[in-house]
Short mmCIF file of N, CA and C and ligand atoms in Angstrom, two decimals:
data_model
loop_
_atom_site.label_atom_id
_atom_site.label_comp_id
_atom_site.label_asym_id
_atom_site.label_seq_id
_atom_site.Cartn_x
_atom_site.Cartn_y
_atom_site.Cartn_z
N UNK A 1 61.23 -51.33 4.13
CA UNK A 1 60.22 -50.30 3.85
C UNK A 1 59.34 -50.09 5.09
N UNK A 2 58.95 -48.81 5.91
CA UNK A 2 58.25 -48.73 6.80
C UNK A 2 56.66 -48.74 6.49
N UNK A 3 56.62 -49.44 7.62
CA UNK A 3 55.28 -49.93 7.97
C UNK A 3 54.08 -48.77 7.98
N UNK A 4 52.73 -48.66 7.52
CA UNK A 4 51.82 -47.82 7.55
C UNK A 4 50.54 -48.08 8.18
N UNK A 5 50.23 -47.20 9.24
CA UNK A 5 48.91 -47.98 9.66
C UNK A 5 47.53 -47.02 8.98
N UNK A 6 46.98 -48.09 8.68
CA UNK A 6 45.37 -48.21 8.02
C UNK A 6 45.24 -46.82 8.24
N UNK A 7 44.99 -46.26 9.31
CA UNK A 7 44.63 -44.37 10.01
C UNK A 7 45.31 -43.35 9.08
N UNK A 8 46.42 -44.14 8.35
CA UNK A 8 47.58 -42.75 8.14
C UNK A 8 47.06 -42.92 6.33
N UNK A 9 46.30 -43.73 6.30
CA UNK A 9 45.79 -43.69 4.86
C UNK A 9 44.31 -43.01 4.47
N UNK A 10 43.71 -42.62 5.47
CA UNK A 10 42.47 -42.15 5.99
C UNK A 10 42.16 -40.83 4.58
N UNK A 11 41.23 -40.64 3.82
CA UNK A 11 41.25 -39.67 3.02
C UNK A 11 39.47 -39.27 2.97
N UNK A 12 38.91 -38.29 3.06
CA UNK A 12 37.95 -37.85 2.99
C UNK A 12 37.34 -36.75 1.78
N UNK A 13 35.85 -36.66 1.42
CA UNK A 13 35.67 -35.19 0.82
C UNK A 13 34.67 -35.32 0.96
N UNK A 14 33.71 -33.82 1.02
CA UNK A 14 32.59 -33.83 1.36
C UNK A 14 32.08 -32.77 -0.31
N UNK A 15 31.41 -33.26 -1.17
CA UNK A 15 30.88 -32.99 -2.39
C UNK A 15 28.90 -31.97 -2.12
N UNK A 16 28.49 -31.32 -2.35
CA UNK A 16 26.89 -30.97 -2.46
C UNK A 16 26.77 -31.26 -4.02
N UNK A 17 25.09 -32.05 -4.31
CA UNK A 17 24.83 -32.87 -5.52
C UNK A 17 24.36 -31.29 -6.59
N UNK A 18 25.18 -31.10 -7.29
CA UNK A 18 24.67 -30.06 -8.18
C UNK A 18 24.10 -30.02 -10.06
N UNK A 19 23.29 -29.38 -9.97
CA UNK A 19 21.73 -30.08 -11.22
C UNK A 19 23.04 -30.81 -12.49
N UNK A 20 24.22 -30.32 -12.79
CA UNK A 20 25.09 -30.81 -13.63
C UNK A 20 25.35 -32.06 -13.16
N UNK A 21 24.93 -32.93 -11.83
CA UNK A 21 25.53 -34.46 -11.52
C UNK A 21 24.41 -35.22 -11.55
N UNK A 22 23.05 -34.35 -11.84
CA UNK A 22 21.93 -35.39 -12.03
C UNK A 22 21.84 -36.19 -13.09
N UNK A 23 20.59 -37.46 -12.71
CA UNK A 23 20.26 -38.17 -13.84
C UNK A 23 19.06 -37.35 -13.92
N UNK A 24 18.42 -37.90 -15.02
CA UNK A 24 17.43 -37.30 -15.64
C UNK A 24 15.69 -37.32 -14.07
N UNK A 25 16.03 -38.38 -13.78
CA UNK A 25 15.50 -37.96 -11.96
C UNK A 25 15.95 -37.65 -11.22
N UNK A 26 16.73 -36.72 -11.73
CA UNK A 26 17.06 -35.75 -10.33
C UNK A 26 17.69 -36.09 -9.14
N UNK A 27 18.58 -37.64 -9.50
CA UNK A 27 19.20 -38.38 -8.50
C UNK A 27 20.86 -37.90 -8.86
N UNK A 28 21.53 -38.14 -7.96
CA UNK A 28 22.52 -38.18 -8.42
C UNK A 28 23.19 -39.16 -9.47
N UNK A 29 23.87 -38.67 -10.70
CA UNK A 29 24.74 -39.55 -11.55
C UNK A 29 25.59 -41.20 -11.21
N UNK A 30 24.94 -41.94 -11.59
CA UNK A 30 26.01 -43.08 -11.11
C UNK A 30 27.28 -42.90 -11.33
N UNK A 31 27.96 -42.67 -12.64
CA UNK A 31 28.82 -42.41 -12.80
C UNK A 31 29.79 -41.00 -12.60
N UNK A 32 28.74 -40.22 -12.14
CA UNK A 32 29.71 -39.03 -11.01
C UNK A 32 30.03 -39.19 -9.86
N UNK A 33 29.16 -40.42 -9.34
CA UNK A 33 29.48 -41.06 -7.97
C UNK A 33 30.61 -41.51 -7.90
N UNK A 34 30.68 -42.60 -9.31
CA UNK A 34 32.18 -43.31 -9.70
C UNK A 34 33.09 -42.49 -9.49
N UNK A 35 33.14 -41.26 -10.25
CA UNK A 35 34.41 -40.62 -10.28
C UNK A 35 35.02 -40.11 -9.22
N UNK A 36 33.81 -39.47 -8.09
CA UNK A 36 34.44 -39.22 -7.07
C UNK A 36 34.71 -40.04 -6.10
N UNK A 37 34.52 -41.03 -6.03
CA UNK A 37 35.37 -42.46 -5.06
C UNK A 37 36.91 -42.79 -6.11
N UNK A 38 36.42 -42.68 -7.43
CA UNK A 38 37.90 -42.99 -7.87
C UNK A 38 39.15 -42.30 -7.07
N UNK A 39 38.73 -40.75 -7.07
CA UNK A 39 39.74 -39.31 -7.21
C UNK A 39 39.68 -39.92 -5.46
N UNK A 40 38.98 -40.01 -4.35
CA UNK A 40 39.21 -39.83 -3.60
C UNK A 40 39.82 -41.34 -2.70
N UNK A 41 39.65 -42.50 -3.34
CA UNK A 41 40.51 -43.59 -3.68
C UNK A 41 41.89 -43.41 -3.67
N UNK A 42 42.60 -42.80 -5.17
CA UNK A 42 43.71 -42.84 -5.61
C UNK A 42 44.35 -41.91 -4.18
N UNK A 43 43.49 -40.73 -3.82
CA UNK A 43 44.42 -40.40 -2.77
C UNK A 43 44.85 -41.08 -1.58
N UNK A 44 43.82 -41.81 -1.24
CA UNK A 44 43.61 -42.81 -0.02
C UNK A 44 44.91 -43.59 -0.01
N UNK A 45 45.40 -44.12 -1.70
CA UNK A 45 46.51 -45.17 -2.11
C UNK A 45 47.61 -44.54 -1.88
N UNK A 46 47.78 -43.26 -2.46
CA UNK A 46 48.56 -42.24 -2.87
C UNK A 46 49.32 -42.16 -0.82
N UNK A 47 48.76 -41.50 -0.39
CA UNK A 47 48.75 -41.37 1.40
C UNK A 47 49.51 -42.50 1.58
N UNK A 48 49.17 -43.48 1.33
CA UNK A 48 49.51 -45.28 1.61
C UNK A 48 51.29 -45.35 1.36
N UNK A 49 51.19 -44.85 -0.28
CA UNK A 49 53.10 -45.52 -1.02
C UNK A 49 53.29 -44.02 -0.78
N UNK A 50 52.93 -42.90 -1.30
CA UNK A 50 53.63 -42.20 -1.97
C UNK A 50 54.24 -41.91 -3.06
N UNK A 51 53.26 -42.96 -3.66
CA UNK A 51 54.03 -43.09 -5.35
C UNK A 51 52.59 -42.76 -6.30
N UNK A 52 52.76 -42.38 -7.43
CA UNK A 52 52.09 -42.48 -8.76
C UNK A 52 51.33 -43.90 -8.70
N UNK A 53 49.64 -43.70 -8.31
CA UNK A 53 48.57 -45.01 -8.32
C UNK A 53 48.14 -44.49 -9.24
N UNK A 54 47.69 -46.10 -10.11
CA UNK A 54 46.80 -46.13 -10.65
C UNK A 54 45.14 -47.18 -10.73
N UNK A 55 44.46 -46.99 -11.20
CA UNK A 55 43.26 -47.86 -10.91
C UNK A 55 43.54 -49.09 -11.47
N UNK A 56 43.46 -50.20 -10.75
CA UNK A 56 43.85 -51.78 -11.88
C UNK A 56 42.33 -52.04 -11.63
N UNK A 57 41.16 -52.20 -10.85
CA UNK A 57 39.70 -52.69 -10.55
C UNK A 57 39.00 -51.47 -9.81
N UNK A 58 38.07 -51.94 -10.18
CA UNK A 58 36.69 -51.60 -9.06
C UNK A 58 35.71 -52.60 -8.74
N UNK A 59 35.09 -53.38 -7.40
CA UNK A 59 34.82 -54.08 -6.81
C UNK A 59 33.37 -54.02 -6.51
N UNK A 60 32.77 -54.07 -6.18
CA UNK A 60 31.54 -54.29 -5.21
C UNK A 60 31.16 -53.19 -4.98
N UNK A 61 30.63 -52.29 -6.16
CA UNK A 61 30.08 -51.21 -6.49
C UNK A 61 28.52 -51.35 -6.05
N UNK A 62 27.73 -50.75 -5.04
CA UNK A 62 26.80 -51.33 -4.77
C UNK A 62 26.15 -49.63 -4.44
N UNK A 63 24.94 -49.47 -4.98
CA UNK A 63 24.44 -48.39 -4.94
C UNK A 63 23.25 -48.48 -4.19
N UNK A 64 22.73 -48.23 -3.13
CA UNK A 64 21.72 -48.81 -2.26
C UNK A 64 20.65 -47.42 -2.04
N UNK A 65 20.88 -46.28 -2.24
CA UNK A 65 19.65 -45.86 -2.23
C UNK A 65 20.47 -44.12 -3.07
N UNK A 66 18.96 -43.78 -3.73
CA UNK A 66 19.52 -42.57 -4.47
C UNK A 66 19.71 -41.56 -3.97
N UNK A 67 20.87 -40.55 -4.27
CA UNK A 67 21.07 -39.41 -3.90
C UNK A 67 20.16 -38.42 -4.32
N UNK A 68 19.72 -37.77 -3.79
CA UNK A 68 19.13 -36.57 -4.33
C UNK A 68 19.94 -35.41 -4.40
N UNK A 69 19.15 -34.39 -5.41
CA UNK A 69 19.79 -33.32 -6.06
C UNK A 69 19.72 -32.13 -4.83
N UNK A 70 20.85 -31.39 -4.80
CA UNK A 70 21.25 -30.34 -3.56
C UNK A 70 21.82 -31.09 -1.97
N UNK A 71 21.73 -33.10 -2.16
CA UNK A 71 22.42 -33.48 -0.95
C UNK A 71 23.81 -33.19 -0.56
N UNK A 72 24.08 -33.63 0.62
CA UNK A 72 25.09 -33.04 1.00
C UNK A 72 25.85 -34.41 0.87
N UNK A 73 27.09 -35.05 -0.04
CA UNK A 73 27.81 -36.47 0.33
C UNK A 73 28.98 -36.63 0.94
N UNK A 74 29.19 -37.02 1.65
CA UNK A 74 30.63 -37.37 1.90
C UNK A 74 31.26 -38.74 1.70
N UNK A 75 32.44 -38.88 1.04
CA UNK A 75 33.08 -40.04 1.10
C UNK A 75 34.36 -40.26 2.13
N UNK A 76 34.35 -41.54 2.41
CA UNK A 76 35.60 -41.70 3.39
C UNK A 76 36.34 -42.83 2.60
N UNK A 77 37.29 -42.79 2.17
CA UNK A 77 38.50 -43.58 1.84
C UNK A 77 39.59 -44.15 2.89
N UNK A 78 39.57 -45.77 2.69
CA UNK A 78 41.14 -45.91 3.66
C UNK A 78 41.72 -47.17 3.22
N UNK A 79 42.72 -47.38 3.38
CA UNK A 79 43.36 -48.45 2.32
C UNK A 79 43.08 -49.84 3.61
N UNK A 80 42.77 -50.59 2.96
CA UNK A 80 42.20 -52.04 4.00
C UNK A 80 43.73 -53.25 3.71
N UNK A 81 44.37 -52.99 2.67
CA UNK A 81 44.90 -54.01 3.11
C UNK A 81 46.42 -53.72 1.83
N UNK A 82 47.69 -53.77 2.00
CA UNK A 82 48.62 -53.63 0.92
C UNK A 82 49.29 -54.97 0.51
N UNK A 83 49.50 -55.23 -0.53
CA UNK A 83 50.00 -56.32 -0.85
C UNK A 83 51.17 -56.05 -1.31
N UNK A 84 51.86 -56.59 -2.93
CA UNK A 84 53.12 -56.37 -3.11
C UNK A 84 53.33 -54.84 -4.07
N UNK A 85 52.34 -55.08 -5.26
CA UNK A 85 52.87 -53.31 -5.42
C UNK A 85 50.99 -52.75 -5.24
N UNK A 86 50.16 -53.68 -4.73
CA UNK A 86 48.55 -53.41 -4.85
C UNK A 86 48.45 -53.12 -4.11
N UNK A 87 47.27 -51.88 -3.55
CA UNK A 87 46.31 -51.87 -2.27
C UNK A 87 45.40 -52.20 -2.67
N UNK A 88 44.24 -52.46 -1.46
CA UNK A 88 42.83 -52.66 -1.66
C UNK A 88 42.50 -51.53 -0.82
N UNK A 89 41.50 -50.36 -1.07
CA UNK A 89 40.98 -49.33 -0.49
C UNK A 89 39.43 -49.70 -0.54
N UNK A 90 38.49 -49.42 0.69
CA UNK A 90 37.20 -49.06 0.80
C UNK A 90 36.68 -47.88 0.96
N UNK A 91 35.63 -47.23 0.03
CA UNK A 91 34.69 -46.41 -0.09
C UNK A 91 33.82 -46.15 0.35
N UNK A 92 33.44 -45.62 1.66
CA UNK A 92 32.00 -45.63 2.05
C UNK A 92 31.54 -44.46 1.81
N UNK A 93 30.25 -44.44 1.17
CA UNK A 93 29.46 -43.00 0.70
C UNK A 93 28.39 -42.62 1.69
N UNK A 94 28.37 -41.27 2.63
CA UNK A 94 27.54 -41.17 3.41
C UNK A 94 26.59 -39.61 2.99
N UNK A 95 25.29 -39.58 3.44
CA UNK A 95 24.55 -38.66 2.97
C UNK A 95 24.21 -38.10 4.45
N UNK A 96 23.94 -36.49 3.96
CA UNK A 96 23.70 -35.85 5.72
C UNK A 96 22.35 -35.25 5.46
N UNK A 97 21.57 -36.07 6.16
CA UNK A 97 20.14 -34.96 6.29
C UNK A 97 19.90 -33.56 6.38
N UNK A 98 19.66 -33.10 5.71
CA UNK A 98 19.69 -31.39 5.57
C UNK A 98 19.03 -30.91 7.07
N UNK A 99 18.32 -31.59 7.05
CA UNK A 99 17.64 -30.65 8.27
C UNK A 99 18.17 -31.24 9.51
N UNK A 100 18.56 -32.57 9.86
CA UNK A 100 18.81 -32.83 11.31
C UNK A 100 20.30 -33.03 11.51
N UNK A 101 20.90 -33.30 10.31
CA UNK A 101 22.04 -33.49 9.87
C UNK A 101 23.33 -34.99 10.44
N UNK A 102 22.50 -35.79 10.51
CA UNK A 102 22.66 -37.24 10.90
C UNK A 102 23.19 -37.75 9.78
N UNK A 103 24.30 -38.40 9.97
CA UNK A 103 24.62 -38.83 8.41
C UNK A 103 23.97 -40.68 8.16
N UNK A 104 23.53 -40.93 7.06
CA UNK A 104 23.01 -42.25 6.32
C UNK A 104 24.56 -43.02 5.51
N UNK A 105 24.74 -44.20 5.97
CA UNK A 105 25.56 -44.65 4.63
C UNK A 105 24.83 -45.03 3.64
N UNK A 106 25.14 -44.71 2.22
CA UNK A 106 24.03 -45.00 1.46
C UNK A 106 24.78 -45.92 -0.05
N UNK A 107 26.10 -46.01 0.11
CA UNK A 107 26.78 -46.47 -1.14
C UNK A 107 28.76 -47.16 -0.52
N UNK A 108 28.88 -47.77 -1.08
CA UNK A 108 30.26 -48.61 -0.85
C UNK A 108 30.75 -48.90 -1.96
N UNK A 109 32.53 -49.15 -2.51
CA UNK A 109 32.99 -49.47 -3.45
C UNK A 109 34.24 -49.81 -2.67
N UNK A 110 34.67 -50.92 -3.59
CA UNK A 110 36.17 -51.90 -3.20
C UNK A 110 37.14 -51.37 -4.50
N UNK A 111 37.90 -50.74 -3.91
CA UNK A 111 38.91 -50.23 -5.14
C UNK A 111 40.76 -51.04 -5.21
N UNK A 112 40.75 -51.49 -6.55
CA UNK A 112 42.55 -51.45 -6.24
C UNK A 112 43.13 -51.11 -7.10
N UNK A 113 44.10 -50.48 -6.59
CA UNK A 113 44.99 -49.28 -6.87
C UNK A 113 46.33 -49.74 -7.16
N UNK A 114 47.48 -49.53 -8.05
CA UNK A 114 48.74 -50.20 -8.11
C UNK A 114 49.69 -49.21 -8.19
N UNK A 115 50.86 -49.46 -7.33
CA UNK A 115 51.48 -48.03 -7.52
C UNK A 115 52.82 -48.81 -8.58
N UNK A 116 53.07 -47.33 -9.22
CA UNK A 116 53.49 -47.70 -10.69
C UNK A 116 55.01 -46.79 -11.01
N UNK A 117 55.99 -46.96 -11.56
CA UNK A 117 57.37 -46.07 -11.56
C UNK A 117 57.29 -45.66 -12.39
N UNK A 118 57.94 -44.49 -13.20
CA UNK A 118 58.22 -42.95 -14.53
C UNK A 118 57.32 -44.55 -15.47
N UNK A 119 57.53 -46.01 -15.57
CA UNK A 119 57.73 -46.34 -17.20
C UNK A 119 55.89 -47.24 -16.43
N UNK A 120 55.88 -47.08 -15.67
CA UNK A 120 54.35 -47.71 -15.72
C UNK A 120 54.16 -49.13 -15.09
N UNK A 121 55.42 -49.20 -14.45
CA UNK A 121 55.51 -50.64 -14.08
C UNK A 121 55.43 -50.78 -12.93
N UNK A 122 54.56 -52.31 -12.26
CA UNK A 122 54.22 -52.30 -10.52
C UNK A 122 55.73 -52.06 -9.97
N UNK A 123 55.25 -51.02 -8.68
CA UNK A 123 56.67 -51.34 -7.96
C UNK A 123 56.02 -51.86 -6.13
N UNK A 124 56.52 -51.88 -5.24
CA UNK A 124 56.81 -52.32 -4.43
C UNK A 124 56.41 -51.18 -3.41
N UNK A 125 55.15 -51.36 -2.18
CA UNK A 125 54.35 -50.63 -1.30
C UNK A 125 54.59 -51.32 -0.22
N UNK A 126 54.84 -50.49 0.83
CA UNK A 126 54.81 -50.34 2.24
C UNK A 126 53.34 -51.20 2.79
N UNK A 127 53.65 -52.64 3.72
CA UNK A 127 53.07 -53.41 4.49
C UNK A 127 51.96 -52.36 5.28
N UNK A 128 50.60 -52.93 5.48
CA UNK A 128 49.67 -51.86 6.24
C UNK A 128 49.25 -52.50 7.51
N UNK A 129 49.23 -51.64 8.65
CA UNK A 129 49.32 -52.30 9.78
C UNK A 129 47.73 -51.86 9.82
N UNK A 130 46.78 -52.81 10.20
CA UNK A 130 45.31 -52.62 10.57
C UNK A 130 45.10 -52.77 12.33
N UNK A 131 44.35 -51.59 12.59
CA UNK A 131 44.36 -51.46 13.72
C UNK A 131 42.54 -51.71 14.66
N UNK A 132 41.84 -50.98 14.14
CA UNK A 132 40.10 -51.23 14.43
C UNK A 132 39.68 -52.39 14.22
N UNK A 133 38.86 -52.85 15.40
CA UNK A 133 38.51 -53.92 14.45
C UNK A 133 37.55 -54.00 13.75
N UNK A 134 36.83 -53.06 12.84
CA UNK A 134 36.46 -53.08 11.24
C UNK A 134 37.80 -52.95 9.86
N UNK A 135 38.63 -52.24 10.20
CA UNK A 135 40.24 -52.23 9.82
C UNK A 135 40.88 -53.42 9.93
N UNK A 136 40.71 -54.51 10.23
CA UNK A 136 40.98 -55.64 10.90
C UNK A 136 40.28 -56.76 9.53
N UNK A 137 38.61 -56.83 9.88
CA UNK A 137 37.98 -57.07 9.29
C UNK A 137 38.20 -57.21 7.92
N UNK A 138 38.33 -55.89 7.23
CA UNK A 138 38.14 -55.72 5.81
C UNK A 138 39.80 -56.33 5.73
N UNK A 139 40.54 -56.26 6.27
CA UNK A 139 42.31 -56.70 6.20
C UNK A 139 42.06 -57.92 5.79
N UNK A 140 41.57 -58.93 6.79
CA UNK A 140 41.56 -60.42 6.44
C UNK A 140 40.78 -60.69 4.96
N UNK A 141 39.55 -59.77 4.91
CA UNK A 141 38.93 -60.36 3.41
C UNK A 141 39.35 -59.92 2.15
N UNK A 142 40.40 -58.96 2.38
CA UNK A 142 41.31 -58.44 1.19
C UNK A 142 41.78 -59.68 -0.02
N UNK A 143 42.57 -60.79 1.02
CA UNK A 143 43.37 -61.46 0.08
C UNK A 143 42.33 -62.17 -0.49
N UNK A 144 41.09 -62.73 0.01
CA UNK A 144 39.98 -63.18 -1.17
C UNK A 144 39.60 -62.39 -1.77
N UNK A 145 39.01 -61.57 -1.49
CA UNK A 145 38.54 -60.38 -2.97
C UNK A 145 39.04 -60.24 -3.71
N UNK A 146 40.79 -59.92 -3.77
CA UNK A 146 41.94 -60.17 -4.81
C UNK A 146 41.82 -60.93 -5.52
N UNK A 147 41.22 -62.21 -4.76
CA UNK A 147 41.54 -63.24 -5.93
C UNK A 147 40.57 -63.41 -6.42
N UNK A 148 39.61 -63.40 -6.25
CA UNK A 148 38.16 -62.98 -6.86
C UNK A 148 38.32 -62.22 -7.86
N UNK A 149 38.84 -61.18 -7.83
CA UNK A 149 38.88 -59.80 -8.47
C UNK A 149 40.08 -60.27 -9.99
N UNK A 150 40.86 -61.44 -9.32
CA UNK A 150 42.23 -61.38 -10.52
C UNK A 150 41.57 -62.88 -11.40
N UNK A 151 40.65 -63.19 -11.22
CA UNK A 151 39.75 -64.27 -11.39
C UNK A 151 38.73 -63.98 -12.24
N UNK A 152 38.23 -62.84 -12.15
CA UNK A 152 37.15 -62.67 -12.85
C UNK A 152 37.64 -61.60 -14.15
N UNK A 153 38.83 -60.98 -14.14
CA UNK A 153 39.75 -60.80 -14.78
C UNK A 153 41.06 -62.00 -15.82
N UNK A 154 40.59 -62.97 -15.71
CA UNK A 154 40.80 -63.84 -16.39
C UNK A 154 42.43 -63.79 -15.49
N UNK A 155 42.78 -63.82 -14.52
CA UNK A 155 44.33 -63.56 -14.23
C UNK A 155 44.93 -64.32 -13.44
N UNK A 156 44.06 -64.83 -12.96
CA UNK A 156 44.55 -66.16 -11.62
C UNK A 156 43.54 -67.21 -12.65
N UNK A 157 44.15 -68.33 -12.09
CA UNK A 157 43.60 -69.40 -12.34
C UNK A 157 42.39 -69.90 -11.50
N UNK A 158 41.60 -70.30 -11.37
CA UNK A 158 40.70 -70.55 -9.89
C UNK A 158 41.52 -71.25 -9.11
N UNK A 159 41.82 -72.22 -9.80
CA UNK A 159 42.57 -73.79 -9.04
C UNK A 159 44.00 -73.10 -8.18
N UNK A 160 44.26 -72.24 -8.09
CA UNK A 160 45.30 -71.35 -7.41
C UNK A 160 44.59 -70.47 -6.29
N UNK A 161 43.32 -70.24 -6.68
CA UNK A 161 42.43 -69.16 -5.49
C UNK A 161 42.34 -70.18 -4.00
N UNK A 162 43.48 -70.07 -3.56
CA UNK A 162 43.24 -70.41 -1.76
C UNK A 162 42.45 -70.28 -0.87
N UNK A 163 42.13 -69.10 -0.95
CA UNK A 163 41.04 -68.77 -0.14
C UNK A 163 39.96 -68.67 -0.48
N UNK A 164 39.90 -68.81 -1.52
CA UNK A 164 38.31 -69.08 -2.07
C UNK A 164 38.03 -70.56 -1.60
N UNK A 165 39.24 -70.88 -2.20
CA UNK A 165 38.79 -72.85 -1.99
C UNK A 165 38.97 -72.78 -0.45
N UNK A 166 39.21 -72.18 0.39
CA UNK A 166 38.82 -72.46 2.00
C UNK A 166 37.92 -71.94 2.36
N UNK A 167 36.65 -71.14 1.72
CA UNK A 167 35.68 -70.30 1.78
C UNK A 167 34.80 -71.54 1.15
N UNK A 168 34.95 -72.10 -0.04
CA UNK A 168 33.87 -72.86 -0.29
C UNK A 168 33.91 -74.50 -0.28
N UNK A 169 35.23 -74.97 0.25
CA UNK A 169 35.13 -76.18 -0.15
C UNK A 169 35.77 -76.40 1.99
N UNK A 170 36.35 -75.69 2.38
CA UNK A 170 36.74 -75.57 3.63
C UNK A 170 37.95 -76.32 4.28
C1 LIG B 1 47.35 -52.01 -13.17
C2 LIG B 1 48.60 -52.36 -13.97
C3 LIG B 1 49.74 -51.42 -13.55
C4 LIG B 1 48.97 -53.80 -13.61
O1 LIG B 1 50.07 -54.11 -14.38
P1 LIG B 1 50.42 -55.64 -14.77
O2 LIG B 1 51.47 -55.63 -15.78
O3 LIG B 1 49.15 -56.39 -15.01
O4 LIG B 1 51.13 -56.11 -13.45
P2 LIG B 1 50.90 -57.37 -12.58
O5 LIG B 1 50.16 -58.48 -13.25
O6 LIG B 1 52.24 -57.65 -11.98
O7 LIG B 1 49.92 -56.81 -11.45
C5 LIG B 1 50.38 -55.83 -10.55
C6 LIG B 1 49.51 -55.91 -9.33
O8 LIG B 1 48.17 -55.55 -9.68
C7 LIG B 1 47.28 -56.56 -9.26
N1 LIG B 1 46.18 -56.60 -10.19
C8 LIG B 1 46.24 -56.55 -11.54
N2 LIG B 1 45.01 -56.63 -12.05
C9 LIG B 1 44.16 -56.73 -11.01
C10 LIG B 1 42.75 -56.87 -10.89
N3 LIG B 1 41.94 -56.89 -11.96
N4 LIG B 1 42.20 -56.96 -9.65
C11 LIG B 1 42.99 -56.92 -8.55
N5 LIG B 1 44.35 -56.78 -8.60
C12 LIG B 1 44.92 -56.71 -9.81
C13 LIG B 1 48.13 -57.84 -9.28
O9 LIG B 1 47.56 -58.83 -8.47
C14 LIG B 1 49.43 -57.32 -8.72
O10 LIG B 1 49.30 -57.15 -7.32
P3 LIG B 1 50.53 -57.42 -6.30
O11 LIG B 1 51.78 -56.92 -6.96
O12 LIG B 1 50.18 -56.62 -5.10
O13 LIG B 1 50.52 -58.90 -6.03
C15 LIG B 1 48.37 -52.26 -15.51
O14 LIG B 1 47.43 -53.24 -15.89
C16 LIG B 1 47.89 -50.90 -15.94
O15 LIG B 1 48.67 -49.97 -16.08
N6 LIG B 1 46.56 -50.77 -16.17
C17 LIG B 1 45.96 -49.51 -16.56
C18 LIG B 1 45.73 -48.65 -15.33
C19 LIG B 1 44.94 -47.42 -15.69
O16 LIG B 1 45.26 -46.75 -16.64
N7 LIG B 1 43.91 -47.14 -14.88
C20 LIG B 1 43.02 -46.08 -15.17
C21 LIG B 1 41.89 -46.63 -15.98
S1 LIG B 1 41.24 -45.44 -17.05
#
């Protein structure tokens, strides 16, 4: 199966916050935020296999300052790391100052994605070659977050998490 580098998974959209995505302060919706890292996620994965993804987690959903209503957002999607039929994709949410137009990161999410055949079952994704070294970065901390992630999902055992136990016990 050929090899994919991190770049060729690269997926973007740029959204304006409209009064239907507010909360009742006039911030943007948490959960319209969600949806559009999902949609722009699955493509990120999608770019990656080429196959039918679907969402198995969401990660380290971290909302750090509010959007306001009429901002301008953009998200950037790119798959950090592929495993056997899983990716791990990162979300970074950036906001553009209306008037000077400098963009803020203001939100991040860790997504994984599983690509799946006609009956729904994991199949088998193309190795991701990481090239930046922030692409690099998020590559190596993939396989702990996984297991973090299949852990807190009741799905791994701890006593099997490797890299956790070389993260905390060394
Ligand atoms: C995601 C799904 C395909 C996984 O199927 P499964 O039978 O559990 O298959 P497996 O246990 O073999 O897991 C498949 C892969 O997903 C990974 N995975 C499963 N649950 C995970 C979790 N909570 N966190 C991280 N990875 C997870 C496994 O580690 C495995 O990765 P690998 O093949 O790269 O090693 C299945 O659970 C599913 O269809 N879920 C519903 C998806 C959906 O509808 N999403 C939209 C939500 S509305």
């Amino acid at each position: 199966m050929k090899t994919k580098k991190a770049s060729e998974t690269s997926a973007i959209t740029t959204h304006i916050v409209l009064p239907n995505d507010t909360n009742t302060l006039g911030n943007l919706f948490g959960g319209q935020l969600l949806a559009w890292m999902d949609v722009i996620a699955s493509v990120s994965a999608h770019r990656h296999c080429k196959r039918v993804v679907v969402t198995a987690s969401v990660n380290n959903v971290s909302f750090q300052k509010p959007i306001q209503h009429a901002s301008i957002v953009t998200l950037e999607a790119k798959v950090s790391r592929a495993f056997s039929s899983s990716m791990e994709i990162f979300v970074d949410v950036f906001v553009e100052d209306q008037v000077t137009g400098i963009r803020e990161k203001c939100n991040e999410a860790i997504y994984t994605f599983v690509a799946v055949d006609q009956n729904g079952g994991p199949i088998q994704v193309p190795e991701l070659i990481p090239e930046t070294e922030e692409e690099k970065k998020r590559f190596e901390g993939a396989l702990r977050r996984k297991q973090l992630s299949l852990i807190l999902a009741g799905k791994l055992d701890p006593k099997e998490a490797t890299e956790l136990q070389k993260l905390f016990i060394g």
